[in-house]
PDB file of C-alpha atoms and ligand atoms in Angstrom:
ATOM      1  CA  UNK A 236       0.005  -0.006  -0.001  1.00 37.00           C
ATOM      2  CA  UNK A 237       1.306   3.377  -0.968  1.00 39.00           C
ATOM      3  CA  UNK A 238       1.110   4.932   2.470  1.00 40.00           C
ATOM      4  CA  UNK A 239       2.701   8.121   3.747  1.00 39.00           C
ATOM      5  CA  UNK A 240       5.685   7.673   6.005  1.00 39.00           C
ATOM      6  CA  UNK A 241       6.377  10.558   8.382  1.00 39.00           C
ATOM      7  CA  UNK A 242      10.112  10.144   8.796  1.00 34.00           C
ATOM      8  CA  UNK A 243      10.924  13.811   8.649  1.00 34.00           C
ATOM      9  CA  UNK A 244       7.775  15.482   9.876  1.00 39.00           C
ATOM     10  CA  UNK A 245       9.598  17.920  12.128  1.00 38.00           C
ATOM     11  CA  UNK A 246      12.520  18.889   9.969  1.00 35.00           C
ATOM     12  CA  UNK A 247      11.010  22.322   9.427  1.00 36.00           C
ATOM     13  CA  UNK A 248      12.428  25.047  11.671  1.00 33.00           C
ATOM     14  CA  UNK A 249      10.287  26.444  14.471  1.00 32.00           C
ATOM     15  CA  UNK A 250       7.851  29.197  13.859  1.00 33.00           C
ATOM     16  CA  UNK A 251       9.073  32.290  15.696  1.00 34.00           C
ATOM     17  CA  UNK A 252       7.280  32.824  18.994  1.00 32.00           C
ATOM     18  CA  UNK A 253       5.858  36.074  17.758  1.00 28.00           C
ATOM     19  CA  UNK A 254       3.399  34.138  15.653  1.00 31.00           C
ATOM     20  CA  UNK A 255       1.895  32.546  18.733  1.00 31.00           C
ATOM     21  CA  UNK A 256       0.045  35.780  19.400  1.00 30.00           C
ATOM     22  CA  UNK A 257      -0.721  36.349  15.740  1.00 32.00           C
ATOM     23  CA  UNK A 258      -3.948  34.456  15.399  1.00 31.00           C
ATOM     24  CA  UNK A 259      -5.885  34.340  12.181  1.00 34.00           C
ATOM     25  CA  UNK A 260      -9.470  33.876  11.183  1.00 32.00           C
ATOM     26  CA  UNK A 261     -10.039  30.134  11.282  1.00 34.00           C
ATOM     27  CA  UNK A 262     -12.063  29.936   8.084  1.00 37.00           C
ATOM     28  CA  UNK A 263      -9.397  31.848   6.257  1.00 41.00           C
ATOM     29  CA  UNK A 264      -6.747  29.512   7.603  1.00 41.00           C
ATOM     30  CA  UNK A 265      -8.598  26.624   5.984  1.00 45.00           C
ATOM     31  CA  UNK A 266      -8.219  28.239   2.585  1.00 46.00           C
ATOM     32  CA  UNK A 267      -5.801  26.481   0.292  1.00 52.00           C
ATOM     33  CA  UNK A 268      -5.054  29.447  -1.884  1.00 59.00           C
ATOM     34  CA  UNK A 269      -1.974  31.163  -0.535  1.00 84.00           C
ATOM     35  CA  UNK A 270       0.030  28.844   1.691  1.00 86.00           C
ATOM     36  CA  UNK A 271       2.403  26.054   0.729  1.00 86.00           C
ATOM     37  CA  UNK A 272       2.458  22.671   2.444  1.00 86.00           C
ATOM     38  CA  UNK A 273       3.873  23.062   5.986  1.00 86.00           C
ATOM     39  CA  UNK A 274       4.131  26.830   5.442  1.00 86.00           C
ATOM     40  CA  UNK A 275       5.744  28.242   8.565  1.00 83.00           C
ATOM     41  CA  UNK A 276       4.318  31.694   7.880  1.00 85.00           C
ATOM     42  CA  UNK A 277       0.704  30.549   8.118  1.00 89.00           C
ATOM     43  CA  UNK A 278      -0.685  32.130  11.313  1.00 85.00           C
ATOM     44  CA  UNK A 279      -1.524  29.920  14.242  1.00 88.00           C
ATOM     45  CA  UNK A 280      -5.258  29.303  14.771  1.00 89.00           C
ATOM     46  CA  UNK A 281      -6.972  30.698  17.864  1.00 87.00           C
ATOM     47  CA  UNK A 282      -6.812  28.605  21.009  1.00 89.00           C
ATOM     48  CA  UNK A 283     -10.185  27.484  22.385  1.00 85.00           C
ATOM     49  CA  UNK A 284     -10.760  25.954  25.790  1.00 85.00           C
ATOM     50  CA  UNK A 285     -13.120  23.054  25.025  1.00 82.00           C
ATOM     51  CA  UNK A 286     -14.502  23.019  28.546  1.00 81.00           C
ATOM     52  CA  UNK A 287     -14.747  19.634  30.168  1.00 71.00           C
ATOM     53  CA  UNK A 288     -15.223  17.145  27.350  1.00 59.00           C
ATOM     54  CA  UNK A 289     -14.950  14.134  29.629  1.00 59.00           C
ATOM     55  CA  UNK A 290     -18.485  14.917  30.759  1.00 52.00           C
ATOM     56  CA  UNK A 291     -19.830  15.473  27.260  1.00 54.00           C
ATOM     57  CA  UNK A 292     -22.037  12.803  25.708  1.00 46.00           C
ATOM     58  CA  UNK A 293     -19.698  12.033  22.831  1.00 49.00           C
ATOM     59  CA  UNK A 294     -17.096  10.572  25.213  1.00 55.00           C
ATOM     60  CA  UNK A 295     -17.311   7.047  26.542  1.00 65.00           C
ATOM     61  CA  UNK A 296     -19.404   4.128  25.254  1.00 81.00           C
ATOM     62  CA  UNK A 297     -20.362   3.439  21.649  1.00 91.00           C
ATOM     63  CA  UNK A 298     -23.811   3.798  20.038  1.00 92.00           C
ATOM     64  CA  UNK A 299     -25.723   0.558  19.733  1.00 92.00           C
ATOM     65  CA  UNK A 300     -25.211   0.264  15.954  1.00 93.00           C
ATOM     66  CA  UNK A 301     -21.495   1.027  15.934  1.00 96.00           C
ATOM     67  CA  UNK A 302     -18.711  -1.323  14.926  1.00 97.00           C
ATOM     68  CA  UNK A 303     -16.615  -1.325  18.080  1.00 96.00           C
ATOM     69  CA  UNK A 304     -12.934  -1.413  17.260  1.00 97.00           C
ATOM     70  CA  UNK A 305     -11.737  -1.119  20.862  1.00 95.00           C
ATOM     71  CA  UNK A 306     -13.738  -1.196  24.062  1.00 93.00           C
ATOM     72  CA  UNK A 307     -10.952  -1.708  26.556  1.00 92.00           C
ATOM     73  CA  UNK A 308     -10.583  -5.450  26.233  1.00 92.00           C
ATOM     74  CA  UNK A 309      -8.224  -6.520  23.479  1.00 93.00           C
ATOM     75  CA  UNK A 310      -6.777  -5.775  20.066  1.00 95.00           C
ATOM     76  CA  UNK A 311      -8.656  -8.473  18.199  1.00 94.00           C
ATOM     77  CA  UNK A 312     -10.000  -5.925  15.729  1.00 96.00           C
ATOM     78  CA  UNK A 313      -6.502  -4.796  14.799  1.00 96.00           C
ATOM     79  CA  UNK A 314      -3.282  -5.938  13.210  1.00 94.00           C
ATOM     80  CA  UNK A 315       0.005  -4.486  12.086  1.00 91.00           C
ATOM     81  CA  UNK A 316       1.727  -5.053   8.767  1.00 88.00           C
ATOM     82  CA  UNK A 317       3.702  -7.719  10.554  1.00 78.00           C
ATOM     83  CA  UNK A 318       0.609  -9.688  11.496  1.00 77.00           C
ATOM     84  CA  UNK A 319      -0.829  -9.575  15.001  1.00 77.00           C
ATOM     85  CA  UNK A 320      -1.296  -6.227  16.663  1.00 75.00           C
ATOM     86  CA  UNK A 321       2.077  -5.381  18.152  1.00 80.00           C
ATOM     87  CA  UNK A 322       0.726  -2.746  20.489  1.00 92.00           C
ATOM     88  CA  UNK A 323      -0.397  -3.459  24.040  1.00 93.00           C
ATOM     89  CA  UNK A 324      -3.442  -2.972  26.215  1.00 95.00           C
ATOM     90  CA  UNK A 325      -2.765  -1.662  29.718  1.00 94.00           C
ATOM     91  CA  UNK A 326      -5.618  -1.086  32.173  1.00 92.00           C
ATOM     92  CA  UNK A 327      -8.174  -1.004  29.368  1.00 92.00           C
ATOM     93  CA  UNK A 328      -6.211   1.423  27.235  1.00 94.00           C
ATOM     94  CA  UNK A 329      -4.233   0.906  24.031  1.00 95.00           C
ATOM     95  CA  UNK A 330      -0.635   1.996  24.384  1.00 93.00           C
ATOM     96  CA  UNK A 331       1.470   2.523  21.306  1.00 91.00           C
ATOM     97  CA  UNK A 332       4.537   0.335  21.249  1.00 90.00           C
ATOM     98  CA  UNK A 333       6.929   2.497  19.228  1.00 89.00           C
ATOM     99  CA  UNK A 334       8.448   1.063  16.083  1.00 89.00           C
ATOM    100  CA  UNK A 335       6.054  -1.875  15.854  1.00 90.00           C
ATOM    101  CA  UNK A 336       4.270  -0.244  12.932  1.00 92.00           C
ATOM    102  CA  UNK A 337       0.860   1.319  12.494  1.00 94.00           C
ATOM    103  CA  UNK A 338      -2.207  -0.283  14.011  1.00 96.00           C
ATOM    104  CA  UNK A 339      -4.541  -1.314  11.190  1.00 96.00           C
ATOM    105  CA  UNK A 340      -8.207  -2.253  11.545  1.00 97.00           C
ATOM    106  CA  UNK A 341      -9.092  -5.716  10.280  1.00 96.00           C
ATOM    107  CA  UNK A 342     -12.342  -4.369   8.807  1.00 98.00           C
ATOM    108  CA  UNK A 343     -12.537  -1.861   5.987  1.00 98.00           C
ATOM    109  CA  UNK A 344     -14.714   1.213   5.757  1.00 98.00           C
ATOM    110  CA  UNK A 345     -15.773   3.898   3.306  1.00 98.00           C
ATOM    111  CA  UNK A 346     -18.080   6.740   4.327  1.00 98.00           C
ATOM    112  CA  UNK A 347     -18.239   6.674   8.097  1.00 98.00           C
ATOM    113  CA  UNK A 348     -18.521   8.328  11.472  1.00 97.00           C
ATOM    114  CA  UNK A 349     -15.440   7.570  13.536  1.00 97.00           C
ATOM    115  CA  UNK A 350     -14.875   8.142  17.244  1.00 96.00           C
ATOM    116  CA  UNK A 351     -11.392   7.936  18.768  1.00 96.00           C
ATOM    117  CA  UNK A 352     -10.109   9.062  22.146  1.00 95.00           C
ATOM    118  CA  UNK A 353      -6.411   9.730  22.661  1.00 96.00           C
ATOM    119  CA  UNK A 354      -4.125  10.945  25.395  1.00 95.00           C
ATOM    120  CA  UNK A 355      -0.471  11.844  25.744  1.00 94.00           C
ATOM    121  CA  UNK A 356       0.686  10.668  29.165  1.00 93.00           C
ATOM    122  CA  UNK A 357       2.157  13.128  31.585  1.00 92.00           C
ATOM    123  CA  UNK A 358       5.905  12.975  31.576  1.00 86.00           C
ATOM    124  CA  UNK A 359       6.123  11.478  28.078  1.00 87.00           C
ATOM    125  CA  UNK A 360       9.162  12.910  26.356  1.00 84.00           C
ATOM    126  CA  UNK A 361       8.300  13.115  22.659  1.00 84.00           C
ATOM    127  CA  UNK A 362      10.575  11.737  20.000  1.00 83.00           C
ATOM    128  CA  UNK A 363      10.458  15.091  18.251  1.00 80.00           C
ATOM    129  CA  UNK A 364      10.537  18.445  20.058  1.00 77.00           C
ATOM    130  CA  UNK A 365       7.339  19.641  18.412  1.00 78.00           C
ATOM    131  CA  UNK A 366       5.360  17.168  20.484  1.00 85.00           C
ATOM    132  CA  UNK A 367       4.205  13.596  20.804  1.00 89.00           C
ATOM    133  CA  UNK A 368       2.849  12.511  17.429  1.00 92.00           C
ATOM    134  CA  UNK A 369       0.463   9.939  16.080  1.00 95.00           C
ATOM    135  CA  UNK A 370      -2.415  10.144  13.651  1.00 97.00           C
ATOM    136  CA  UNK A 371      -5.768   8.695  12.696  1.00 98.00           C
ATOM    137  CA  UNK A 372      -5.850   7.590   9.081  1.00 98.00           C
ATOM    138  CA  UNK A 373      -9.059   7.182   7.120  1.00 98.00           C
ATOM    139  CA  UNK A 374      -8.602   4.487   4.509  1.00 98.00           C
ATOM    140  CA  UNK A 375      -4.896   4.340   5.400  1.00 97.00           C
ATOM    141  CA  UNK A 376      -4.547   7.397   3.181  1.00 97.00           C
ATOM    142  CA  UNK A 377      -5.868  10.507   4.876  1.00 98.00           C
ATOM    143  CA  UNK A 378      -4.408  11.537   8.231  1.00 97.00           C
ATOM    144  CA  UNK A 379      -6.091  13.507  10.937  1.00 98.00           C
ATOM    145  CA  UNK A 380      -3.089  14.554  12.949  1.00 97.00           C
ATOM    146  CA  UNK A 381      -2.683  13.554  16.585  1.00 97.00           C
ATOM    147  CA  UNK A 382      -0.175  15.783  18.343  1.00 94.00           C
ATOM    148  CA  UNK A 383       0.319  17.181  21.817  1.00 89.00           C
ATOM    149  CA  UNK A 384       2.130  20.401  21.095  1.00 80.00           C
ATOM    150  CA  UNK A 385       5.004  21.521  23.247  1.00 75.00           C
ATOM    151  CA  UNK A 386       5.805  25.113  24.165  1.00 74.00           C
ATOM    152  CA  UNK A 387       6.807  26.196  20.691  1.00 78.00           C
ATOM    153  CA  UNK A 388       4.339  25.987  17.827  1.00 81.00           C
ATOM    154  CA  UNK A 389       4.819  23.879  14.762  1.00 86.00           C
ATOM    155  CA  UNK A 390       3.479  24.373  11.275  1.00 90.00           C
ATOM    156  CA  UNK A 391      -0.249  24.729  11.456  1.00 93.00           C
ATOM    157  CA  UNK A 392      -1.111  21.988   8.986  1.00 93.00           C
ATOM    158  CA  UNK A 393       0.700  19.593  11.303  1.00 93.00           C
ATOM    159  CA  UNK A 394      -1.193  20.499  14.481  1.00 94.00           C
ATOM    160  CA  UNK A 395      -3.697  18.252  16.229  1.00 96.00           C
ATOM    161  CA  UNK A 396      -6.945  18.343  14.323  1.00 97.00           C
ATOM    162  CA  UNK A 397      -5.220  19.149  11.037  1.00 96.00           C
ATOM    163  CA  UNK A 398      -5.818  17.211   7.871  1.00 97.00           C
ATOM    164  CA  UNK A 399      -2.127  16.667   7.636  1.00 95.00           C
ATOM    165  CA  UNK A 400      -0.335  18.971   5.241  1.00 93.00           C
ATOM    166  CA  UNK A 401      -3.598  20.354   3.850  1.00 94.00           C
ATOM    167  CA  UNK A 402      -5.923  22.017   6.340  1.00 96.00           C
ATOM    168  CA  UNK A 403      -4.913  23.409   9.722  1.00 96.00           C
ATOM    169  CA  UNK A 404      -7.570  23.118  12.426  1.00 97.00           C
ATOM    170  CA  UNK A 405      -9.941  26.047  12.554  1.00 97.00           C
ATOM    171  CA  UNK A 406      -9.000  26.419  16.215  1.00 96.00           C
ATOM    172  CA  UNK A 407      -6.599  24.686  18.591  1.00 94.00           C
ATOM    173  CA  UNK A 408      -8.769  22.657  20.994  1.00 94.00           C
ATOM    174  CA  UNK A 409      -6.362  20.065  22.360  1.00 92.00           C
ATOM    175  CA  UNK A 410      -6.083  19.304  26.066  1.00 92.00           C
ATOM    176  CA  UNK A 411      -2.932  19.058  28.193  1.00 90.00           C
ATOM    177  CA  UNK A 412      -0.905  15.919  28.711  1.00 91.00           C
ATOM    178  CA  UNK A 413      -2.646  13.454  30.954  1.00 92.00           C
ATOM    179  CA  UNK A 414      -6.149  14.384  29.748  1.00 91.00           C
ATOM    180  CA  UNK A 415      -8.223  12.460  27.216  1.00 92.00           C
ATOM    181  CA  UNK A 416      -9.009  14.091  23.877  1.00 94.00           C
ATOM    182  CA  UNK A 417     -11.845  13.012  21.605  1.00 94.00           C
ATOM    183  CA  UNK A 418     -12.095  12.986  17.843  1.00 96.00           C
ATOM    184  CA  UNK A 419     -15.492  12.618  16.210  1.00 96.00           C
ATOM    185  CA  UNK A 420     -14.903  12.418  12.494  1.00 98.00           C
ATOM    186  CA  UNK A 421     -17.417  12.446   9.652  1.00 98.00           C
ATOM    187  CA  UNK A 422     -15.749  11.158   6.541  1.00 98.00           C
ATOM    188  CA  UNK A 423     -16.930  10.941   2.954  1.00 98.00           C
ATOM    189  CA  UNK A 424     -14.693   8.700   0.895  1.00 98.00           C
ATOM    190  CA  UNK A 425     -13.481   9.771  -2.541  1.00 98.00           C
ATOM    191  CA  UNK A 426     -15.042   8.296  -5.641  1.00 98.00           C
ATOM    192  CA  UNK A 427     -12.985   7.393  -8.674  1.00 98.00           C
ATOM    193  CA  UNK A 428     -13.781   6.948 -12.343  1.00 98.00           C
ATOM    194  CA  UNK A 429     -12.843   3.773 -14.173  1.00 97.00           C
ATOM    195  CA  UNK A 430      -9.806   5.469 -15.645  1.00 97.00           C
ATOM    196  CA  UNK A 431      -8.501   6.292 -12.170  1.00 96.00           C
ATOM    197  CA  UNK A 432      -9.378   9.966 -12.231  1.00 97.00           C
ATOM    198  CA  UNK A 433     -11.191  11.532  -9.298  1.00 97.00           C
ATOM    199  CA  UNK A 434     -14.972  11.607  -9.643  1.00 98.00           C
ATOM    200  CA  UNK A 435     -15.497  13.323  -6.295  1.00 98.00           C
ATOM    201  CA  UNK A 436     -12.868  14.069  -3.649  1.00 98.00           C
ATOM    202  CA  UNK A 437     -13.018  13.015  -0.015  1.00 98.00           C
ATOM    203  CA  UNK A 438     -14.500  15.351   2.591  1.00 98.00           C
ATOM    204  CA  UNK A 439     -13.982  15.444   6.309  1.00 98.00           C
ATOM    205  CA  UNK A 440     -15.567  17.134   9.316  1.00 98.00           C
ATOM    206  CA  UNK A 441     -13.694  16.823  12.599  1.00 98.00           C
ATOM    207  CA  UNK A 442     -15.126  17.629  16.012  1.00 96.00           C
ATOM    208  CA  UNK A 443     -12.289  17.828  18.505  1.00 95.00           C
ATOM    209  CA  UNK A 444     -13.242  17.762  22.157  1.00 94.00           C
ATOM    210  CA  UNK A 445     -16.689  18.944  21.134  1.00 92.00           C
ATOM    211  CA  UNK A 446     -15.337  21.781  18.974  1.00 95.00           C
ATOM    212  CA  UNK A 447     -15.499  21.817  15.165  1.00 97.00           C
ATOM    213  CA  UNK A 448     -11.977  22.059  13.772  1.00 97.00           C
ATOM    214  CA  UNK A 449     -12.671  20.859  10.214  1.00 98.00           C
ATOM    215  CA  UNK A 450     -15.942  21.791   8.554  1.00 98.00           C
ATOM    216  CA  UNK A 451     -16.632  19.595   5.535  1.00 98.00           C
ATOM    217  CA  UNK A 452     -13.079  20.211   4.368  1.00 97.00           C
ATOM    218  CA  UNK A 453     -12.170  18.907   0.947  1.00 97.00           C
ATOM    219  CA  UNK A 454      -9.284  16.477   1.087  1.00 97.00           C
ATOM    220  CA  UNK A 455      -7.007  17.100  -1.851  1.00 95.00           C
ATOM    221  CA  UNK A 456      -5.340  13.720  -1.942  1.00 96.00           C
ATOM    222  CA  UNK A 457      -3.283  11.362   0.139  1.00 95.00           C
ATOM    223  CA  UNK A 458      -1.688  13.160   3.062  1.00 94.00           C
ATOM    224  CA  UNK A 459       2.092  13.082   3.034  1.00 85.00           C
ATOM    225  CA  UNK A 460       5.096  14.912   4.414  1.00 84.00           C
ATOM    226  CA  UNK A 461       6.040  17.872   2.302  1.00 79.00           C
ATOM    227  CA  UNK A 462       4.538  16.699  -0.962  1.00 77.00           C
ATOM    228  CA  UNK A 463       1.565  18.332  -2.625  1.00 82.00           C
ATOM    229  CA  UNK A 464      -1.311  15.911  -2.175  1.00 91.00           C
ATOM    230  CA  UNK A 465      -2.423  13.712  -5.025  1.00 93.00           C
ATOM    231  CA  UNK A 466      -5.039  11.017  -5.390  1.00 97.00           C
ATOM    232  CA  UNK A 467      -4.346   7.481  -6.437  1.00 96.00           C
ATOM    233  CA  UNK A 468      -7.339   5.269  -7.091  1.00 97.00           C
ATOM    234  CA  UNK A 469      -7.989   2.838  -4.286  1.00 98.00           C
ATOM    235  CA  UNK A 470     -10.777   0.477  -3.137  1.00 97.00           C
ATOM    236  CA  UNK A 471     -14.166   1.788  -1.994  1.00 97.00           C
ATOM    237  CA  UNK A 472     -13.480   0.519   1.502  1.00 97.00           C
ATOM    238  CA  UNK A 473     -10.177   0.375   3.293  1.00 98.00           C
ATOM    239  CA  UNK A 474      -8.987  -0.028   6.887  1.00 98.00           C
ATOM    240  CA  UNK A 475      -8.655   2.705   9.459  1.00 98.00           C
ATOM    241  CA  UNK A 476      -5.164   2.943  10.882  1.00 97.00           C
ATOM    242  CA  UNK A 477      -3.405   4.622  13.787  1.00 97.00           C
ATOM    243  CA  UNK A 478       0.058   5.937  13.232  1.00 95.00           C
ATOM    244  CA  UNK A 479       3.162   4.710  14.994  1.00 93.00           C
ATOM    245  CA  UNK A 480       5.306   7.815  14.995  1.00 93.00           C
ATOM    246  CA  UNK A 481       7.577   6.605  17.772  1.00 91.00           C
ATOM    247  CA  UNK A 482       5.673   8.049  20.730  1.00 92.00           C
ATOM    248  CA  UNK A 483       3.803   5.996  23.337  1.00 92.00           C
ATOM    249  CA  UNK A 484       0.455   7.747  22.890  1.00 95.00           C
ATOM    250  CA  UNK A 485      -2.631   6.050  24.348  1.00 96.00           C
ATOM    251  CA  UNK A 486      -6.032   5.358  22.758  1.00 96.00           C
ATOM    252  CA  UNK A 487      -9.401   4.136  23.988  1.00 95.00           C
ATOM    253  CA  UNK A 488     -13.069   3.915  22.952  1.00 94.00           C
ATOM    254  CA  UNK A 489     -12.680   3.500  19.221  1.00 96.00           C
ATOM    255  CA  UNK A 490     -15.823   2.874  17.212  1.00 96.00           C
ATOM    256  CA  UNK A 491     -17.084   3.495  13.734  1.00 97.00           C
ATOM    257  CA  UNK A 492     -20.507   3.748  12.135  1.00 97.00           C
ATOM    258  CA  UNK A 493     -20.497   3.053   8.377  1.00 97.00           C
ATOM    259  CA  UNK A 494     -22.687   5.561   6.566  1.00 96.00           C
ATOM    260  CA  UNK A 495     -24.809   5.204   3.461  1.00 85.00           C
ATOM    261  CA  UNK A 496     -24.587   1.441   3.216  1.00 61.00           C
TER     262      UNK A 496
HETATM  263 MG1   MG B 205       1.018  12.153  12.747  1.00 63.73          MG
END
């Protein structure tokens, strides 16, 4: 599978601290017209306190019609490229085992609603200074970035809630280390013509800790480090995957509801 590999995600120099205070209109920041991939001059989005999402109804157990991919028990719904899931479950929570490869769902999905909760443990020293990194991939192609930012900002299309390398989050709504974050993702898969050309692109809405950070954003192709996105025809349904970026990030309560089937 022609998947993105994030080996040099953080090779870009830091954005000067002055930009931290230079917030931009979120909708404008989602425009694709004037910024290059990983453009360090793109203003940081506003920071929003999401309140207390652990008490919000989207956290916790799955709806009755959901395909439950992880409910605290085991990794039977997952594998890695090497075979069995090489990650571990500790106290009902998935813990990334770095360098074992991405976690890949055994089932495949197209249009869907996806719920994932993630947390960066307190005291975790990230592999890269920008912050502990993972990612939720739709169809093993399209990454919603998982990142707990450190003190200095990184490029905005690599922040948590970004469609990696394409759309920064409308606002920064991530919670501190040690607290659980939630992603609720509405995904429309791309459609392809018989000749491999794009019939309709993928679209994605992301609600991050109860806050909309992507609003029916058009995905412009496979997400990748540094490269302009392009589409390559793929099956109508493909697995969901969670990125191993070398940091021991934790996950829980993962479920998906296929849509339009
Ligand atoms: Mg990532």
